Amino acid sequence: MNLLLNQAWLARFLADEPREKDHRPPFRRDRARILHSAAFRCLQAKTQIHAVGENDFFRTRLTHSLEVAQIGSSLTSQLKFAESFTALAEQLAVNKLDLQRELKPLLPSTDLIESLCFAHDIGHPPFGHGGETALNCMMRDHGGFEGNAQTFRIITKLEPYTPNAGMNLTRRTILGLVKYPSILDEASPQYAALNLPAHTDPHNLRIADWRPSKGLYRDDLAMMNWLLQPLTESDRKLFTSFAKVRSNPSEFLKTRFKSLDCSIMELADDIAYGVHDLEDAIVVGMITPNLWQVAYDELKSCSSDWMRANVEQLTKKLFSNYHYERKNAIGALVNYLITHVRWKITDDFDDPLLRYNAELPDDVICVLNIFKDFVFKYVIRDVETQRIEYKGQRILTEMFQVFDSDPTRLLPRNTVNRWLNAEEQGKKRIICDYVAGMSDAYALKVYKQLS
């Protein structure tokens, strides 16, 4: 069993020597490039949950990403302890301490896992899923749009740290940000086959019709090929495989695997979404004790012994008049989720970064899913949130059409230069990059200028 890390994962697309007397390790340099990027700074003006953001107490995409980074580093630390190897050691019938000694070196450094958590949301457009849907509709015949794909495009191409390689991050950092190693137009529904209307009128844009699947843009296939060069042919084929074959044009396809680093980052994101976004909604009154009863009943009967024993006390603290008691409950929930993380084998990969992932046991996943589903149903799908997202998708659709009608007149000079130098099939992608890179507030400002 090969546990040696391929040194190719430390390579950058462009040769890059540290500046004079710069002794930082590669992932610390990646972390700095992300922290100092315009795309990361823009997260401070993108609201995490729009209806919550109408109040004084709310999380932005930036504060969410900082919390994800804290949880991600805690998960990584937890994976170093012997307890996290117990289930895997039993599965492999090996000594737990031997397995711990062998696998610990695979874990990402604090610099690396924080880099992934800081950058995981930088590709999300203004106005949440409404904005994503609008841009996917506008790009329906040109490769589509999806937030994770845009993140990949920003770090490998758009962020102007280099002329044509974006932030020029290490290969392992980029791999950790790829949640879905497929091409988006292969994973998404085939919209043309669904006989959907053209939807040039933004007033009639239905979010359910134009949701994208998950993957990377065909425009960025060359960088994806470079990223996966260290993999054997069998590893690449398995890594990029879908969980199923599409049986009808409306089906979404998802890849089956992600890297070890990505699995930790995604768990951290899920925990922050399920627990901290719930906290915001409770504080501003979106979630009342009566509404919470739905989640309470599910948690009271879930498979987690810890949750069944503690849900009543946690509920009292979550809705307490004392802020510190609510914080105590949130901390207890996050601690419960983090301290149950464990190692797992994904499949028969040659590369250890793909062979091993982080996971939560079924009973703990059950708890996390109850929180995530509750937040989605009663916060994300809340009518106030949906109205704001609907307004946002109209704004982005109308702006896209205006810019597409007269790009050299209405786009900024740098964007015009990119548009002029792009091949014909890539010109709409340039417009999409510009619109997707706006913050919520800036999108509103530009829209008012054009109205």
XYZ file of C-alpha atoms in Angstrom:
451
model
C 0.000 0.000 0.000
C 1.580 3.254 -1.194
C 1.388 6.024 1.403
C 4.049 8.282 -0.071
C 2.778 11.625 -1.325
C 3.619 12.384 -4.929
C 5.788 15.520 -4.966
C 3.931 16.622 -8.093
C 1.121 17.791 -5.783
C 3.440 20.599 -4.621
C 3.992 21.880 -8.172
C 2.524 25.088 -9.557
C 1.337 25.611 -13.125
C 3.939 28.336 -13.574
C 7.420 28.017 -12.126
C 7.412 30.189 -9.042
C 10.416 30.882 -6.854
C 9.889 32.540 -3.450
C 11.052 36.101 -3.148
C 14.379 36.860 -1.471
C 14.474 35.650 2.163
C 10.931 34.264 1.922
C 11.153 30.991 3.858
C 7.429 30.231 4.033
C 6.323 26.715 3.072
C 4.245 26.376 -0.145
C 0.814 26.143 1.502
C 1.441 29.226 3.626
C 2.154 31.140 0.454
C -1.097 29.781 -1.031
C -2.954 30.944 2.071
C -1.556 34.465 1.705
C -2.509 34.663 -1.970
C -6.091 33.710 -1.157
C -6.365 36.093 1.803
C -5.057 39.024 -0.248
C -7.177 38.316 -3.332
C -9.970 40.593 -4.502
C -12.285 37.583 -4.731
C -11.811 36.820 -1.027
C -12.342 40.445 0.022
C -15.551 40.534 -2.000
C -17.047 37.897 0.333
C -17.535 40.589 2.978
C -20.266 42.106 0.787
C -22.014 38.836 -0.071
C -24.688 37.860 2.434
C -24.798 34.273 3.654
C -28.598 34.189 4.099
C -30.376 37.150 2.539
C -33.438 37.440 4.779
C -31.165 37.264 7.833
C -28.921 39.885 6.257
C -31.724 42.424 6.423
C -31.046 42.635 10.186
C -28.075 43.954 12.165
C -26.918 40.498 13.285
C -25.896 38.341 10.337
C -23.103 36.350 8.798
C -21.599 37.258 5.445
C -19.873 34.829 3.109
C -16.632 36.146 4.609
C -17.469 35.482 8.256
C -18.926 32.109 7.220
C -15.636 31.222 5.511
C -13.649 32.221 8.603
C -15.845 29.933 10.719
C -15.447 27.109 8.212
C -11.669 27.533 8.481
C -11.799 27.266 12.269
C -13.944 24.122 12.077
C -11.753 22.672 9.314
C -8.574 23.060 11.350
C -10.334 21.483 14.350
C -11.448 18.506 12.255
C -7.887 18.063 10.986
C -6.538 18.116 14.539
C -9.155 15.580 15.623
C -8.129 13.236 12.810
C -4.661 12.966 14.371
C -5.996 11.224 17.481
C -6.095 7.443 17.743
C -9.890 7.367 18.222
C -10.448 8.594 14.678
C -8.682 5.468 13.331
C -10.732 2.914 15.291
C -13.352 2.043 12.664
C -10.824 1.932 9.827
C -8.426 -0.257 11.848
C -11.241 -2.714 12.547
C -12.209 -2.742 8.882
C -8.613 -3.461 7.811
C -7.902 -5.769 10.772
C -4.723 -3.852 11.656
C -3.364 -2.201 14.782
C -4.903 1.214 15.363
C -1.682 2.852 16.509
C 0.227 1.530 13.495
C -2.451 2.950 11.207
C -2.316 6.262 13.045
C 1.436 6.461 12.565
C 1.150 5.690 8.847
C -1.752 7.972 7.922
C -1.149 11.092 10.035
C 1.447 12.462 7.570
C -1.257 12.553 4.883
C -3.269 15.182 6.754
C -3.230 18.751 5.441
C -1.293 21.361 7.371
C -3.191 24.155 9.101
C -2.123 26.489 6.283
C -3.554 24.134 3.666
C -6.904 23.368 5.280
C -7.448 27.054 6.097
C -6.617 27.954 2.492
C -9.319 25.597 1.238
C -11.891 26.882 3.720
C -11.115 30.536 2.976
C -11.471 29.959 -0.780
C -14.373 27.514 -0.950
C -17.059 30.179 -1.547
C -15.228 32.761 -3.673
C -16.952 31.602 -6.857
C -20.486 32.109 -5.589
C -22.270 34.913 -7.482
C -24.410 37.677 -5.971
C -27.824 36.730 -4.577
C -27.172 33.093 -3.714
C -28.869 30.344 -5.675
C -31.066 32.868 -7.468
C -27.976 34.456 -8.986
C -26.498 31.059 -9.813
C -29.682 30.024 -11.606
C -29.852 33.263 -13.563
C -26.276 32.958 -14.825
C -26.718 29.267 -15.627
C -29.727 30.162 -17.781
C -27.764 32.883 -19.561
C -24.899 30.428 -20.167
C -27.130 27.455 -21.084
C -25.604 27.118 -24.570
C -22.089 28.077 -23.508
C -21.096 25.594 -20.815
C -23.394 26.688 -17.980
C -22.600 28.374 -14.663
C -22.028 26.906 -11.190
C -20.440 28.368 -8.055
C -17.810 25.680 -7.458
C -16.777 25.790 -11.111
C -16.372 29.556 -10.821
C -14.157 29.094 -7.760
C -11.873 26.850 -9.829
C -11.844 29.419 -12.624
C -10.980 32.271 -10.257
C -8.028 30.511 -8.625
C -6.628 29.090 -11.878
C -7.321 31.919 -14.325
C -9.110 35.106 -13.271
C -7.436 36.399 -10.104
C -4.676 38.660 -11.485
C -1.738 37.318 -9.498
C -0.228 36.011 -12.769
C -0.934 36.804 -16.449
C -2.806 33.565 -17.197
C -2.699 31.168 -14.225
C -4.751 33.021 -11.613
C -3.320 32.656 -8.127
C -0.922 29.953 -9.378
C -1.590 27.818 -6.306
C -0.017 24.445 -5.627
C -1.653 21.461 -7.252
C -2.719 19.979 -3.903
C -4.499 23.195 -2.893
C -6.376 23.283 -6.187
C -7.262 19.589 -5.856
C -8.703 20.278 -2.405
C -11.078 22.865 -3.871
C -12.457 20.532 -6.548
C -15.596 19.034 -5.027
C -16.860 17.616 -8.315
C -14.146 16.497 -10.771
C -16.304 16.414 -13.897
C -17.258 18.733 -16.733
C -20.391 20.730 -15.933
C -22.112 20.337 -19.297
C -21.805 16.545 -18.942
C -23.169 16.520 -15.375
C -25.992 19.053 -15.827
C -29.399 18.310 -17.334
C -29.542 18.655 -21.098
C -31.769 21.730 -21.123
C -32.299 21.726 -24.885
C -33.870 18.269 -24.665
C -36.346 19.393 -21.987
C -38.237 21.725 -24.381
C -37.902 24.619 -21.938
C -38.713 28.112 -23.195
C -35.772 30.331 -24.050
C -36.438 32.418 -20.903
C -35.078 35.632 -22.320
C -37.602 37.405 -20.091
C -36.096 37.494 -16.568
C -39.562 37.899 -15.075
C -40.411 34.331 -16.064
C -37.234 32.628 -14.883
C -38.120 29.616 -12.733
C -35.300 28.484 -10.451
C -36.368 24.831 -10.698
C -35.891 24.831 -14.491
C -32.338 26.121 -14.601
C -30.574 24.656 -11.577
C -27.100 23.466 -12.615
C -25.492 20.229 -11.549
C -21.903 20.242 -10.254
C -18.618 20.251 -12.154
C -16.016 22.411 -13.895
C -16.370 24.399 -17.100
C -15.267 22.905 -20.405
C -13.500 26.249 -20.906
C -11.159 25.210 -18.066
C -10.553 21.627 -19.226
C -6.865 22.270 -19.949
C -6.255 23.297 -16.333
C -8.241 20.325 -15.084
C -6.043 18.040 -17.204
C -2.921 19.630 -15.716
C -4.316 19.224 -12.212
C -4.931 15.491 -12.650
C -1.596 14.716 -14.363
C -0.085 13.022 -11.255
C -2.854 10.395 -11.239
C -2.565 7.023 -12.888
C -5.002 6.337 -15.719
C -7.088 4.056 -13.504
C -7.171 6.629 -10.671
C -8.243 9.400 -13.024
C -10.994 7.298 -14.561
C -12.338 6.323 -11.135
C -11.953 9.812 -9.644
C -13.941 11.486 -12.445
C -16.649 8.805 -12.639
C -20.309 9.514 -11.968
C -22.365 7.676 -9.364
C -24.873 6.622 -12.038
C -25.625 6.831 -15.743
C -28.216 9.391 -16.847
C -31.445 7.662 -17.853
C -33.377 10.796 -18.877
C -32.461 14.356 -19.938
C -33.615 15.982 -16.693
C -31.298 14.011 -14.382
C -28.428 15.567 -12.460
C -25.192 13.601 -12.294
C -22.649 13.793 -9.462
C -19.156 12.446 -9.172
C -18.440 9.861 -6.482
C -15.121 10.968 -5.003
C -13.102 13.883 -3.686
C -9.666 14.240 -2.124
C -8.901 13.826 1.579
C -8.397 17.582 1.981
C -11.642 18.366 0.171
C -13.610 15.925 2.328
C -12.453 17.753 5.484
C -13.285 21.164 4.025
C -16.737 19.989 2.911
C -17.533 18.565 6.362
C -16.504 21.886 7.918
C -18.748 23.758 5.476
C -21.708 21.481 6.240
C -21.260 21.931 10.003
C -21.062 25.723 9.689
C -24.124 25.764 7.425
C -26.213 23.482 9.601
C -25.346 24.956 13.001
C -24.132 28.544 12.644
C -26.704 29.574 10.025
C -29.346 28.194 12.375
C -27.948 30.430 15.116
C -28.390 33.523 12.947
C -31.972 32.581 12.134
C -32.843 32.067 15.815
C -31.252 35.364 16.896
C -33.228 37.438 14.371
C -36.486 35.607 15.031
C -36.867 33.671 11.781
C -36.909 30.430 13.801
C -39.353 30.412 16.712
C -39.749 27.739 19.414
C -42.962 26.567 17.712
C -41.213 26.170 14.363
C -38.253 24.463 16.048
C -40.603 21.732 17.275
C -40.291 20.085 13.838
C -36.539 19.618 14.275
C -36.919 18.787 17.977
C -39.197 15.837 17.213
C -36.785 14.484 14.606
C -33.758 14.903 16.887
C -35.604 13.269 19.770
C -36.114 10.126 17.697
C -32.843 10.041 15.724
C -30.234 7.296 16.064
C -27.780 9.426 18.078
C -27.796 8.513 21.783
C -26.033 11.781 22.644
C -28.585 13.910 20.825
C -31.602 12.126 22.276
C -30.163 12.656 25.764
C -29.285 16.320 25.227
C -31.853 17.758 22.795
C -34.165 19.082 25.516
C -31.400 20.969 27.324
C -29.948 22.230 24.028
C -33.358 23.513 22.967
C -33.759 25.490 26.200
C -30.369 27.112 25.689
C -30.912 27.843 21.978
C -34.015 29.876 22.817
C -32.757 31.306 26.089
C -32.902 35.053 26.755
C -29.215 34.875 27.655
C -26.875 35.068 24.704
C -24.122 33.072 26.460
C -26.471 30.095 26.903
C -27.226 30.023 23.184
C -23.499 30.233 22.461
C -22.927 27.358 24.863
C -25.490 25.231 22.988
C -23.978 26.073 19.599
C -20.506 25.216 20.914
C -21.737 21.879 22.278
C -23.302 20.970 18.926
C -20.185 21.871 16.944
C -17.982 19.988 19.414
C -20.199 16.885 19.127
C -19.877 16.908 15.333
C -16.137 17.628 15.221
C -15.105 15.047 17.817
C -16.783 12.187 15.965
C -14.883 12.655 12.693
C -13.070 9.526 11.508
C -11.051 8.102 8.631
C -12.501 5.991 5.841
C -11.316 4.265 2.675
C -13.062 5.561 -0.430
C -12.058 2.968 -3.044
C -9.058 1.187 -4.507
C -7.095 4.296 -5.492
C -3.324 4.224 -5.949
C -2.936 7.806 -4.706
C -3.404 8.067 -0.913
C -4.901 11.571 -1.197
C -7.844 9.963 -2.998
C -7.901 6.605 -1.168
C -8.678 8.186 2.220
C -11.390 10.649 3.243
C -12.833 12.066 6.456
C -16.397 11.142 7.414
C -18.879 11.179 10.272
C -20.576 8.005 11.572
C -24.148 7.363 10.433
C -25.738 8.444 13.716
C -23.821 11.731 13.683
C -24.568 12.334 10.000
C -28.230 11.820 10.859
C -28.039 14.731 13.331
C -26.178 16.988 10.900
C -28.649 16.234 8.104
C -31.592 17.117 10.344
C -30.002 20.526 10.984
C -29.123 21.080 7.318
C -32.573 20.057 6.083
C -34.253 22.243 8.686
C -32.148 25.289 7.722
C -32.855 24.677 4.035
C -36.613 24.285 4.491
C -37.298 27.038 7.016
C -34.484 29.539 6.370
C -33.199 29.192 2.793
C -36.668 28.453 1.406
C -38.324 31.075 3.606
C -40.454 33.408 1.502
C -38.402 36.499 2.418
C -35.179 34.782 1.364
C -36.739 33.556 -1.876
C -38.129 36.992 -2.753
C -34.703 38.561 -2.363
C -33.109 35.787 -4.444
C -35.801 36.203 -7.102
C -35.130 39.924 -7.277
C -31.424 39.165 -7.549
C -31.841 36.691 -10.391
C -33.875 39.260 -12.324
C -31.161 41.868 -11.780
C -28.352 39.563 -12.959
C -30.313 38.295 -15.970
C -31.189 41.799 -17.127
C -27.610 43.034 -16.619
C -26.202 40.074 -18.534
C -28.497 40.825 -21.478
C -27.591 44.518 -21.438
C -23.843 43.836 -21.356
C -24.181 41.206 -24.084
C -26.012 43.682 -26.317
C -23.206 46.292 -26.292
C -20.159 44.940 -24.404
C -17.494 47.337 -25.674
C -19.560 50.299 -24.553
C -20.817 49.117 -21.168
C -18.163 46.807 -19.716
C -15.055 48.033 -17.829
C -11.923 48.492 -19.917
C -10.082 45.406 -18.633
C -13.145 43.240 -19.245
C -13.564 44.722 -22.738
C -9.947 43.819 -23.545
C -10.558 40.213 -22.429
C -13.796 40.132 -24.443
C -12.065 41.427 -27.596
C -9.251 38.872 -27.251
C -11.576 35.926 -26.604
C -12.691 33.555 -29.325
C -16.324 33.917 -30.362
C -17.545 30.940 -28.299
C -15.814 32.322 -25.202
C -17.145 35.890 -25.242
C -20.224 35.171 -23.128
C -17.999 33.536 -20.508
C -16.133 36.852 -20.165
C -19.413 38.675 -19.490
C -20.440 35.945 -17.044
C -17.123 36.271 -15.173
C -17.711 39.997 -14.729
C -21.286 39.669 -13.456
C -20.482 36.699 -11.197
C -17.636 38.607 -9.568
C -19.880 41.386 -8.274
C -20.937 41.702 -4.664
C -24.656 42.012 -3.886
C -24.343 45.744 -3.229
C -22.257 46.447 -6.326
C -24.686 44.508 -8.517
C -27.530 46.678 -7.207
C -25.478 49.852 -7.869
C -24.642 48.877 -11.463
C -28.220 47.789 -12.114
C -29.491 51.194 -11.002
C -26.983 52.878 -13.347
C -28.340 50.848 -16.249
C -32.048 51.190 -15.394
